[in-house]
Amino acid sequence: QVQVEESGGRLVQAGDSLRLSCLVSGPLFSRNAMGWFRQAPGKEREFVAGINRSGRDVVYSDSVRGRFTISRDNDRKTSYLQMNSLKPDDTANYYCAADRTSILSSPPRTREEDYDYWGQGTQVTVAS
């Protein structure tokens, strides 16, 4: 059984950096594309970043491109989201998800419904 667990969220100041981690238990982590989503209070959950199985292809939302970096370590079964130049608008609960049906050469997908396994989320709060 696959379990997804995020960590690293906390209260930071605007302009700070923070790295989130996502540990995926179970076999075949390398066969999953990984994605990060976030949900702010009163808003729908939105796509933030995705990385394909090989790690060579990444995609970002317009709101975080240039500030956030997604990566993965297949040996550690972990995906990371490095967040720099944080803004109060980045305040949200951040979720990690695994896409088990992704194709090796395909770019990461951006829709929630394409992801199969989800964590419980980790809260990031950016104070102004």
mmCIF file with all atom_site columns, N, CA and C in Angstrom, residues 16-68:
data_model
loop_
_atom_site.group_PDB
_atom_site.id
_atom_site.type_symbol
_atom_site.label_atom_id
_atom_site.label_alt_id
_atom_site.label_comp_id
_atom_site.label_asym_id
_atom_site.label_entity_id
_atom_site.label_seq_id
_atom_site.pdbx_PDB_ins_code
_atom_site.Cartn_x
_atom_site.Cartn_y
_atom_site.Cartn_z
_atom_site.occupancy
_atom_site.B_iso_or_equiv
_atom_site.pdbx_formal_charge
_atom_site.auth_seq_id
_atom_site.auth_comp_id
_atom_site.auth_asym_id
_atom_site.auth_atom_id
_atom_site.pdbx_PDB_model_num
ATOM 1   N N  . ASP A 1 16 ? 11.349  34.768 2.951   1.00 0.00 ? 16 ASP A N  1
ATOM 2   C CA . ASP A 1 16 ? 12.087  33.590 3.430   1.00 0.00 ? 16 ASP A CA 1
ATOM 3   C C  . ASP A 1 16 ? 11.996  32.439 2.432   1.00 0.00 ? 16 ASP A C  1
ATOM 4   N N  . SER A 1 17 ? 12.810  31.433 2.698   1.00 0.00 ? 17 SER A N  1
ATOM 5   C CA . SER A 1 17 ? 12.785  30.197 1.916   1.00 0.00 ? 17 SER A CA 1
ATOM 6   C C  . SER A 1 17 ? 12.375  29.041 2.816   1.00 0.00 ? 17 SER A C  1
ATOM 7   N N  . LEU A 1 18 ? 11.828  28.008 2.175   1.00 0.00 ? 18 LEU A N  1
ATOM 8   C CA . LEU A 1 18 ? 11.374  26.840 2.915   1.00 0.00 ? 18 LEU A CA 1
ATOM 9   C C  . LEU A 1 18 ? 11.417  25.645 1.973   1.00 0.00 ? 18 LEU A C  1
ATOM 10  N N  . ARG A 1 19 ? 11.775  24.479 2.495   1.00 0.00 ? 19 ARG A N  1
ATOM 11  C CA . ARG A 1 19 ? 11.764  23.280 1.675   1.00 0.00 ? 19 ARG A CA 1
ATOM 12  C C  . ARG A 1 19 ? 10.787  22.270 2.257   1.00 0.00 ? 19 ARG A C  1
ATOM 13  N N  . LEU A 1 20 ? 9.854   21.844 1.447   1.00 0.00 ? 20 LEU A N  1
ATOM 14  C CA . LEU A 1 20 ? 8.918   20.789 1.826   1.00 0.00 ? 20 LEU A CA 1
ATOM 15  C C  . LEU A 1 20 ? 9.434   19.450 1.308   1.00 0.00 ? 20 LEU A C  1
ATOM 16  N N  . SER A 1 21 ? 9.150   18.416 2.066   1.00 0.00 ? 21 SER A N  1
ATOM 17  C CA . SER A 1 21 ? 9.528   17.065 1.666   1.00 0.00 ? 21 SER A CA 1
ATOM 18  C C  . SER A 1 21 ? 8.290   16.196 1.588   1.00 0.00 ? 21 SER A C  1
ATOM 19  N N  . CYS A 1 22 ? 8.362   15.202 0.728   1.00 0.00 ? 22 CYS A N  1
ATOM 20  C CA . CYS A 1 22 ? 7.251   14.268 0.549   1.00 0.00 ? 22 CYS A CA 1
ATOM 21  C C  . CYS A 1 22 ? 7.823   12.859 0.447   1.00 0.00 ? 22 CYS A C  1
ATOM 22  N N  . LEU A 1 23 ? 7.588   12.079 1.470   1.00 0.00 ? 23 LEU A N  1
ATOM 23  C CA . LEU A 1 23 ? 8.061   10.701 1.505   1.00 0.00 ? 23 LEU A CA 1
ATOM 24  C C  . LEU A 1 23 ? 6.941   9.774  1.062   1.00 0.00 ? 23 LEU A C  1
ATOM 25  N N  . VAL A 1 24 ? 7.261   8.906  0.119   1.00 0.00 ? 24 VAL A N  1
ATOM 26  C CA . VAL A 1 24 ? 6.281   7.963  -0.401  1.00 0.00 ? 24 VAL A CA 1
ATOM 27  C C  . VAL A 1 24 ? 6.708   6.548  -0.034  1.00 0.00 ? 24 VAL A C  1
ATOM 28  N N  . SER A 1 25 ? 5.908   5.909  0.776   1.00 0.00 ? 25 SER A N  1
ATOM 29  C CA . SER A 1 25 ? 6.228   4.532  1.155   1.00 0.00 ? 25 SER A CA 1
ATOM 30  C C  . SER A 1 25 ? 5.640   3.581  0.138   1.00 0.00 ? 25 SER A C  1
ATOM 31  N N  . GLY A 1 26 ? 6.135   2.366  0.135   1.00 0.00 ? 26 GLY A N  1
ATOM 32  C CA . GLY A 1 26 ? 5.651   1.388  -0.822  1.00 0.00 ? 26 GLY A CA 1
ATOM 33  C C  . GLY A 1 26 ? 6.609   1.253  -1.985  1.00 0.00 ? 26 GLY A C  1
ATOM 34  N N  . PRO A 1 27 ? 6.372   0.253  -2.805  1.00 0.00 ? 27 PRO A N  1
ATOM 35  C CA . PRO A 1 27 ? 7.318   -0.030 -3.896  1.00 0.00 ? 27 PRO A CA 1
ATOM 36  C C  . PRO A 1 27 ? 7.154   0.899  -5.097  1.00 0.00 ? 27 PRO A C  1
ATOM 37  N N  . LEU A 1 28 ? 8.143   0.879  -5.929  1.00 0.00 ? 28 LEU A N  1
ATOM 38  C CA . LEU A 1 28 ? 8.060   1.487  -7.261  1.00 0.00 ? 28 LEU A CA 1
ATOM 39  C C  . LEU A 1 28 ? 7.855   2.994  -7.241  1.00 0.00 ? 28 LEU A C  1
ATOM 40  N N  . PHE A 1 29 ? 8.469   3.684  -6.294  1.00 0.00 ? 29 PHE A N  1
ATOM 41  C CA . PHE A 1 29 ? 8.368   5.153  -6.271  1.00 0.00 ? 29 PHE A CA 1
ATOM 42  C C  . PHE A 1 29 ? 8.809   5.737  -7.599  1.00 0.00 ? 29 PHE A C  1
ATOM 43  N N  . SER A 1 30 ? 9.832   5.163  -8.193  1.00 0.00 ? 30 SER A N  1
ATOM 44  C CA . SER A 1 30 ? 10.380  5.722  -9.429  1.00 0.00 ? 30 SER A CA 1
ATOM 45  C C  . SER A 1 30 ? 9.401   5.646  -10.589 1.00 0.00 ? 30 SER A C  1
ATOM 46  N N  . ARG A 1 31 ? 8.355   4.862  -10.454 1.00 0.00 ? 31 ARG A N  1
ATOM 47  C CA . ARG A 1 31 ? 7.355   4.756  -11.524 1.00 0.00 ? 31 ARG A CA 1
ATOM 48  C C  . ARG A 1 31 ? 6.221   5.762  -11.364 1.00 0.00 ? 31 ARG A C  1
ATOM 49  N N  . ASN A 1 32 ? 6.290   6.588  -10.344 1.00 0.00 ? 32 ASN A N  1
ATOM 50  C CA . ASN A 1 32 ? 5.261   7.609  -10.124 1.00 0.00 ? 32 ASN A CA 1
ATOM 51  C C  . ASN A 1 32 ? 5.778   8.987  -10.492 1.00 0.00 ? 32 ASN A C  1
ATOM 52  N N  . ALA A 1 33 ? 5.007   9.703  -11.280 1.00 0.00 ? 33 ALA A N  1
ATOM 53  C CA . ALA A 1 33 ? 5.239   11.140 -11.367 1.00 0.00 ? 33 ALA A CA 1
ATOM 54  C C  . ALA A 1 33 ? 4.744   11.756 -10.063 1.00 0.00 ? 33 ALA A C  1
ATOM 55  N N  . MET A 1 34 ? 5.310   12.880 -9.697  1.00 0.00 ? 34 MET A N  1
ATOM 56  C CA . MET A 1 34 ? 4.942   13.506 -8.430  1.00 0.00 ? 34 MET A CA 1
ATOM 57  C C  . MET A 1 34 ? 4.447   14.926 -8.669  1.00 0.00 ? 34 MET A C  1
ATOM 58  N N  . GLY A 1 35 ? 3.502   15.325 -7.852  1.00 0.00 ? 35 GLY A N  1
ATOM 59  C CA . GLY A 1 35 ? 2.977   16.671 -7.961  1.00 0.00 ? 35 GLY A CA 1
ATOM 60  C C  . GLY A 1 35 ? 2.782   17.309 -6.604  1.00 0.00 ? 35 GLY A C  1
ATOM 61  N N  . TRP A 1 36 ? 2.838   18.620 -6.593  1.00 0.00 ? 36 TRP A N  1
ATOM 62  C CA . TRP A 1 36 ? 2.528   19.406 -5.396  1.00 0.00 ? 36 TRP A CA 1
ATOM 63  C C  . TRP A 1 36 ? 1.336   20.308 -5.727  1.00 0.00 ? 36 TRP A C  1
ATOM 64  N N  . PHE A 1 37 ? 0.399   20.338 -4.809  1.00 0.00 ? 37 PHE A N  1
ATOM 65  C CA . PHE A 1 37 ? -0.777  21.185 -4.913  1.00 0.00 ? 37 PHE A CA 1
ATOM 66  C C  . PHE A 1 37 ? -0.887  21.986 -3.621  1.00 0.00 ? 37 PHE A C  1
ATOM 67  N N  . ARG A 1 38 ? -1.732  23.012 -3.635  1.00 0.00 ? 38 ARG A N  1
ATOM 68  C CA . ARG A 1 38 ? -1.955  23.775 -2.408  1.00 0.00 ? 38 ARG A CA 1
ATOM 69  C C  . ARG A 1 38 ? -3.388  24.256 -2.348  1.00 0.00 ? 38 ARG A C  1
ATOM 70  N N  . GLN A 1 39 ? -3.849  24.469 -1.138  1.00 0.00 ? 39 GLN A N  1
ATOM 71  C CA . GLN A 1 39 ? -5.195  24.984 -0.930  1.00 0.00 ? 39 GLN A CA 1
ATOM 72  C C  . GLN A 1 39 ? -5.155  26.058 0.146   1.00 0.00 ? 39 GLN A C  1
ATOM 73  N N  . ALA A 1 40 ? -5.517  27.252 -0.250  1.00 0.00 ? 40 ALA A N  1
ATOM 74  C CA . ALA A 1 40 ? -5.590  28.374 0.683   1.00 0.00 ? 40 ALA A CA 1
ATOM 75  C C  . ALA A 1 40 ? -6.994  28.431 1.276   1.00 0.00 ? 40 ALA A C  1
ATOM 76  N N  . PRO A 1 41 ? -7.152  29.057 2.428   1.00 0.00 ? 41 PRO A N  1
ATOM 77  C CA . PRO A 1 41 ? -8.477  29.148 3.043   1.00 0.00 ? 41 PRO A CA 1
ATOM 78  C C  . PRO A 1 41 ? -9.487  29.780 2.109   1.00 0.00 ? 41 PRO A C  1
ATOM 79  N N  . GLY A 1 42 ? -10.619 29.121 1.956   1.00 0.00 ? 42 GLY A N  1
ATOM 80  C CA . GLY A 1 42 ? -11.687 29.659 1.124   1.00 0.00 ? 42 GLY A CA 1
ATOM 81  C C  . GLY A 1 42 ? -11.472 29.497 -0.369  1.00 0.00 ? 42 GLY A C  1
ATOM 82  N N  . LYS A 1 43 ? -10.422 28.807 -0.760  1.00 0.00 ? 43 LYS A N  1
ATOM 83  C CA . LYS A 1 43 ? -10.135 28.640 -2.184  1.00 0.00 ? 43 LYS A CA 1
ATOM 84  C C  . LYS A 1 43 ? -10.071 27.157 -2.544  1.00 0.00 ? 43 LYS A C  1
ATOM 85  N N  . GLU A 1 44 ? -10.159 26.886 -3.827  1.00 0.00 ? 44 GLU A N  1
ATOM 86  C CA . GLU A 1 44 ? -10.026 25.515 -4.298  1.00 0.00 ? 44 GLU A CA 1
ATOM 87  C C  . GLU A 1 44 ? -8.549  25.109 -4.322  1.00 0.00 ? 44 GLU A C  1
ATOM 88  N N  . ARG A 1 45 ? -8.344  23.827 -4.269  1.00 0.00 ? 45 ARG A N  1
ATOM 89  C CA . ARG A 1 45 ? -6.983  23.326 -4.358  1.00 0.00 ? 45 ARG A CA 1
ATOM 90  C C  . ARG A 1 45 ? -6.452  23.577 -5.767  1.00 0.00 ? 45 ARG A C  1
ATOM 91  N N  . GLU A 1 46 ? -5.196  23.983 -5.859  1.00 0.00 ? 46 GLU A N  1
ATOM 92  C CA . GLU A 1 46 ? -4.612  24.309 -7.147  1.00 0.00 ? 46 GLU A CA 1
ATOM 93  C C  . GLU A 1 46 ? -3.262  23.617 -7.328  1.00 0.00 ? 46 GLU A C  1
ATOM 94  N N  . PHE A 1 47 ? -2.937  23.383 -8.575  1.00 0.00 ? 47 PHE A N  1
ATOM 95  C CA . PHE A 1 47 ? -1.661  22.777 -8.933  1.00 0.00 ? 47 PHE A CA 1
ATOM 96  C C  . PHE A 1 47 ? -0.539  23.784 -8.685  1.00 0.00 ? 47 PHE A C  1
ATOM 97  N N  . VAL A 1 48 ? 0.592   23.277 -8.176  1.00 0.00 ? 48 VAL A N  1
ATOM 98  C CA . VAL A 1 48 ? 1.758   24.123 -7.937  1.00 0.00 ? 48 VAL A CA 1
ATOM 99  C C  . VAL A 1 48 ? 2.928   23.698 -8.826  1.00 0.00 ? 48 VAL A C  1
ATOM 100 N N  . ALA A 1 49 ? 3.277   22.408 -8.759  1.00 0.00 ? 49 ALA A N  1
ATOM 101 C CA . ALA A 1 49 ? 4.442   21.937 -9.502  1.00 0.00 ? 49 ALA A CA 1
ATOM 102 C C  . ALA A 1 49 ? 4.341   20.436 -9.699  1.00 0.00 ? 49 ALA A C  1
ATOM 103 N N  . GLY A 1 50 ? 4.966   19.956 -10.780 1.00 0.00 ? 50 GLY A N  1
ATOM 104 C CA . GLY A 1 50 ? 4.986   18.523 -11.047 1.00 0.00 ? 50 GLY A CA 1
ATOM 105 C C  . GLY A 1 50 ? 6.320   18.117 -11.628 1.00 0.00 ? 50 GLY A C  1
ATOM 106 N N  . ILE A 1 51 ? 6.684   16.854 -11.410 1.00 0.00 ? 51 ILE A N  1
ATOM 107 C CA . ILE A 1 51 ? 7.925   16.316 -11.928 1.00 0.00 ? 51 ILE A CA 1
ATOM 108 C C  . ILE A 1 51 ? 7.654   14.915 -12.454 1.00 0.00 ? 51 ILE A C  1
ATOM 109 N N  . ASN A 1 52 ? 8.203   14.611 -13.608 1.00 0.00 ? 52 ASN A N  1
ATOM 110 C CA . ASN A 1 52 ? 7.897   13.309 -14.189 1.00 0.00 ? 52 ASN A CA 1
ATOM 111 C C  . ASN A 1 52 ? 8.764   12.212 -13.557 1.00 0.00 ? 52 ASN A C  1
ATOM 112 N N  . ARG A 1 53 ? 8.584   11.023 -14.034 1.00 0.00 ? 53 ARG A N  1
ATOM 113 C CA . ARG A 1 53 ? 9.220   9.866  -13.397 1.00 0.00 ? 53 ARG A CA 1
ATOM 114 C C  . ARG A 1 53 ? 10.738  9.954  -13.429 1.00 0.00 ? 53 ARG A C  1
ATOM 115 N N  . SER A 1 54 ? 11.275  10.421 -14.518 1.00 0.00 ? 54 SER A N  1
ATOM 116 C CA . SER A 1 54 ? 12.729  10.477 -14.637 1.00 0.00 ? 54 SER A CA 1
ATOM 117 C C  . SER A 1 54 ? 13.324  11.678 -13.915 1.00 0.00 ? 54 SER A C  1
ATOM 118 N N  . GLY A 1 55 ? 12.498  12.664 -13.645 1.00 0.00 ? 55 GLY A N  1
ATOM 119 C CA . GLY A 1 55 ? 12.990  13.895 -13.035 1.00 0.00 ? 55 GLY A CA 1
ATOM 120 C C  . GLY A 1 55 ? 13.495  14.908 -14.032 1.00 0.00 ? 55 GLY A C  1
ATOM 121 N N  . ARG A 1 56 ? 13.437  14.569 -15.306 1.00 0.00 ? 56 ARG A N  1
ATOM 122 C CA . ARG A 1 56 ? 13.991  15.473 -16.322 1.00 0.00 ? 56 ARG A CA 1
ATOM 123 C C  . ARG A 1 56 ? 12.983  16.514 -16.792 1.00 0.00 ? 56 ARG A C  1
ATOM 124 N N  . ASP A 1 57 ? 11.722  16.288 -16.511 1.00 0.00 ? 57 ASP A N  1
ATOM 125 C CA . ASP A 1 57 ? 10.685  17.196 -16.987 1.00 0.00 ? 57 ASP A CA 1
ATOM 126 C C  . ASP A 1 57 ? 9.895   17.725 -15.802 1.00 0.00 ? 57 ASP A C  1
ATOM 127 N N  . VAL A 1 58 ? 9.817   19.030 -15.685 1.00 0.00 ? 58 VAL A N  1
ATOM 128 C CA . VAL A 1 58 ? 9.077   19.654 -14.598 1.00 0.00 ? 58 VAL A CA 1
ATOM 129 C C  . VAL A 1 58 ? 8.147   20.704 -15.174 1.00 0.00 ? 58 VAL A C  1
ATOM 130 N N  . VAL A 1 59 ? 7.106   20.997 -14.415 1.00 0.00 ? 59 VAL A N  1
ATOM 131 C CA . VAL A 1 59 ? 6.165   22.032 -14.823 1.00 0.00 ? 59 VAL A CA 1
ATOM 132 C C  . VAL A 1 59 ? 5.724   22.794 -13.576 1.00 0.00 ? 59 VAL A C  1
ATOM 133 N N  . TYR A 1 60 ? 5.457   24.097 -13.744 1.00 0.00 ? 60 TYR A N  1
ATOM 134 C CA . TYR A 1 60 ? 5.078   24.948 -12.618 1.00 0.00 ? 60 TYR A CA 1
ATOM 135 C C  . TYR A 1 60 ? 3.863   25.780 -12.979 1.00 0.00 ? 60 TYR A C  1
ATOM 136 N N  . SER A 1 61 ? 3.130   26.177 -11.963 1.00 0.00 ? 61 SER A N  1
ATOM 137 C CA . SER A 1 61 ? 2.069   27.145 -12.176 1.00 0.00 ? 61 SER A CA 1
ATOM 138 C C  . SER A 1 61 ? 2.712   28.511 -12.392 1.00 0.00 ? 61 SER A C  1
ATOM 139 N N  . ASP A 1 62 ? 1.976   29.385 -13.012 1.00 0.00 ? 62 ASP A N  1
ATOM 140 C CA . ASP A 1 62 ? 2.502   30.725 -13.295 1.00 0.00 ? 62 ASP A CA 1
ATOM 141 C C  . ASP A 1 62 ? 2.840   31.467 -12.002 1.00 0.00 ? 62 ASP A C  1
ATOM 142 N N  . SER A 1 63 ? 2.090   31.207 -10.954 1.00 0.00 ? 63 SER A N  1
ATOM 143 C CA . SER A 1 63 ? 2.259   31.963 -9.719  1.00 0.00 ? 63 SER A CA 1
ATOM 144 C C  . SER A 1 63 ? 3.541   31.617 -8.964  1.00 0.00 ? 63 SER A C  1
ATOM 145 N N  . VAL A 1 64 ? 4.146   30.459 -9.256  1.00 0.00 ? 64 VAL A N  1
ATOM 146 C CA . VAL A 1 64 ? 5.342   30.063 -8.512  1.00 0.00 ? 64 VAL A CA 1
ATOM 147 C C  . VAL A 1 64 ? 6.572   29.901 -9.403  1.00 0.00 ? 64 VAL A C  1
ATOM 148 N N  . ARG A 1 65 ? 6.364   29.940 -10.698 1.00 0.00 ? 65 ARG A N  1
ATOM 149 C CA . ARG A 1 65 ? 7.500   29.721 -11.606 1.00 0.00 ? 65 ARG A CA 1
ATOM 150 C C  . ARG A 1 65 ? 8.583   30.767 -11.349 1.00 0.00 ? 65 ARG A C  1
ATOM 151 N N  . GLY A 1 66 ? 9.808   30.273 -11.241 1.00 0.00 ? 66 GLY A N  1
ATOM 152 C CA . GLY A 1 66 ? 10.932  31.168 -10.961 1.00 0.00 ? 66 GLY A CA 1
ATOM 153 C C  . GLY A 1 66 ? 11.246  31.302 -9.480  1.00 0.00 ? 66 GLY A C  1
ATOM 154 N N  . ARG A 1 67 ? 10.316  30.885 -8.625  1.00 0.00 ? 67 ARG A N  1
ATOM 155 C CA . ARG A 1 67 ? 10.542  30.963 -7.175  1.00 0.00 ? 67 ARG A CA 1
ATOM 156 C C  . ARG A 1 67 ? 10.598  29.573 -6.535  1.00 0.00 ? 67 ARG A C  1
ATOM 157 N N  . PHE A 1 68 ? 9.824   28.646 -7.055  1.00 0.00 ? 68 PHE A N  1
ATOM 158 C CA . PHE A 1 68 ? 9.760   27.296 -6.497  1.00 0.00 ? 68 PHE A CA 1
ATOM 159 C C  . PHE A 1 68 ? 10.496  26.329 -7.414  1.00 0.00 ? 68 PHE A C  1
#
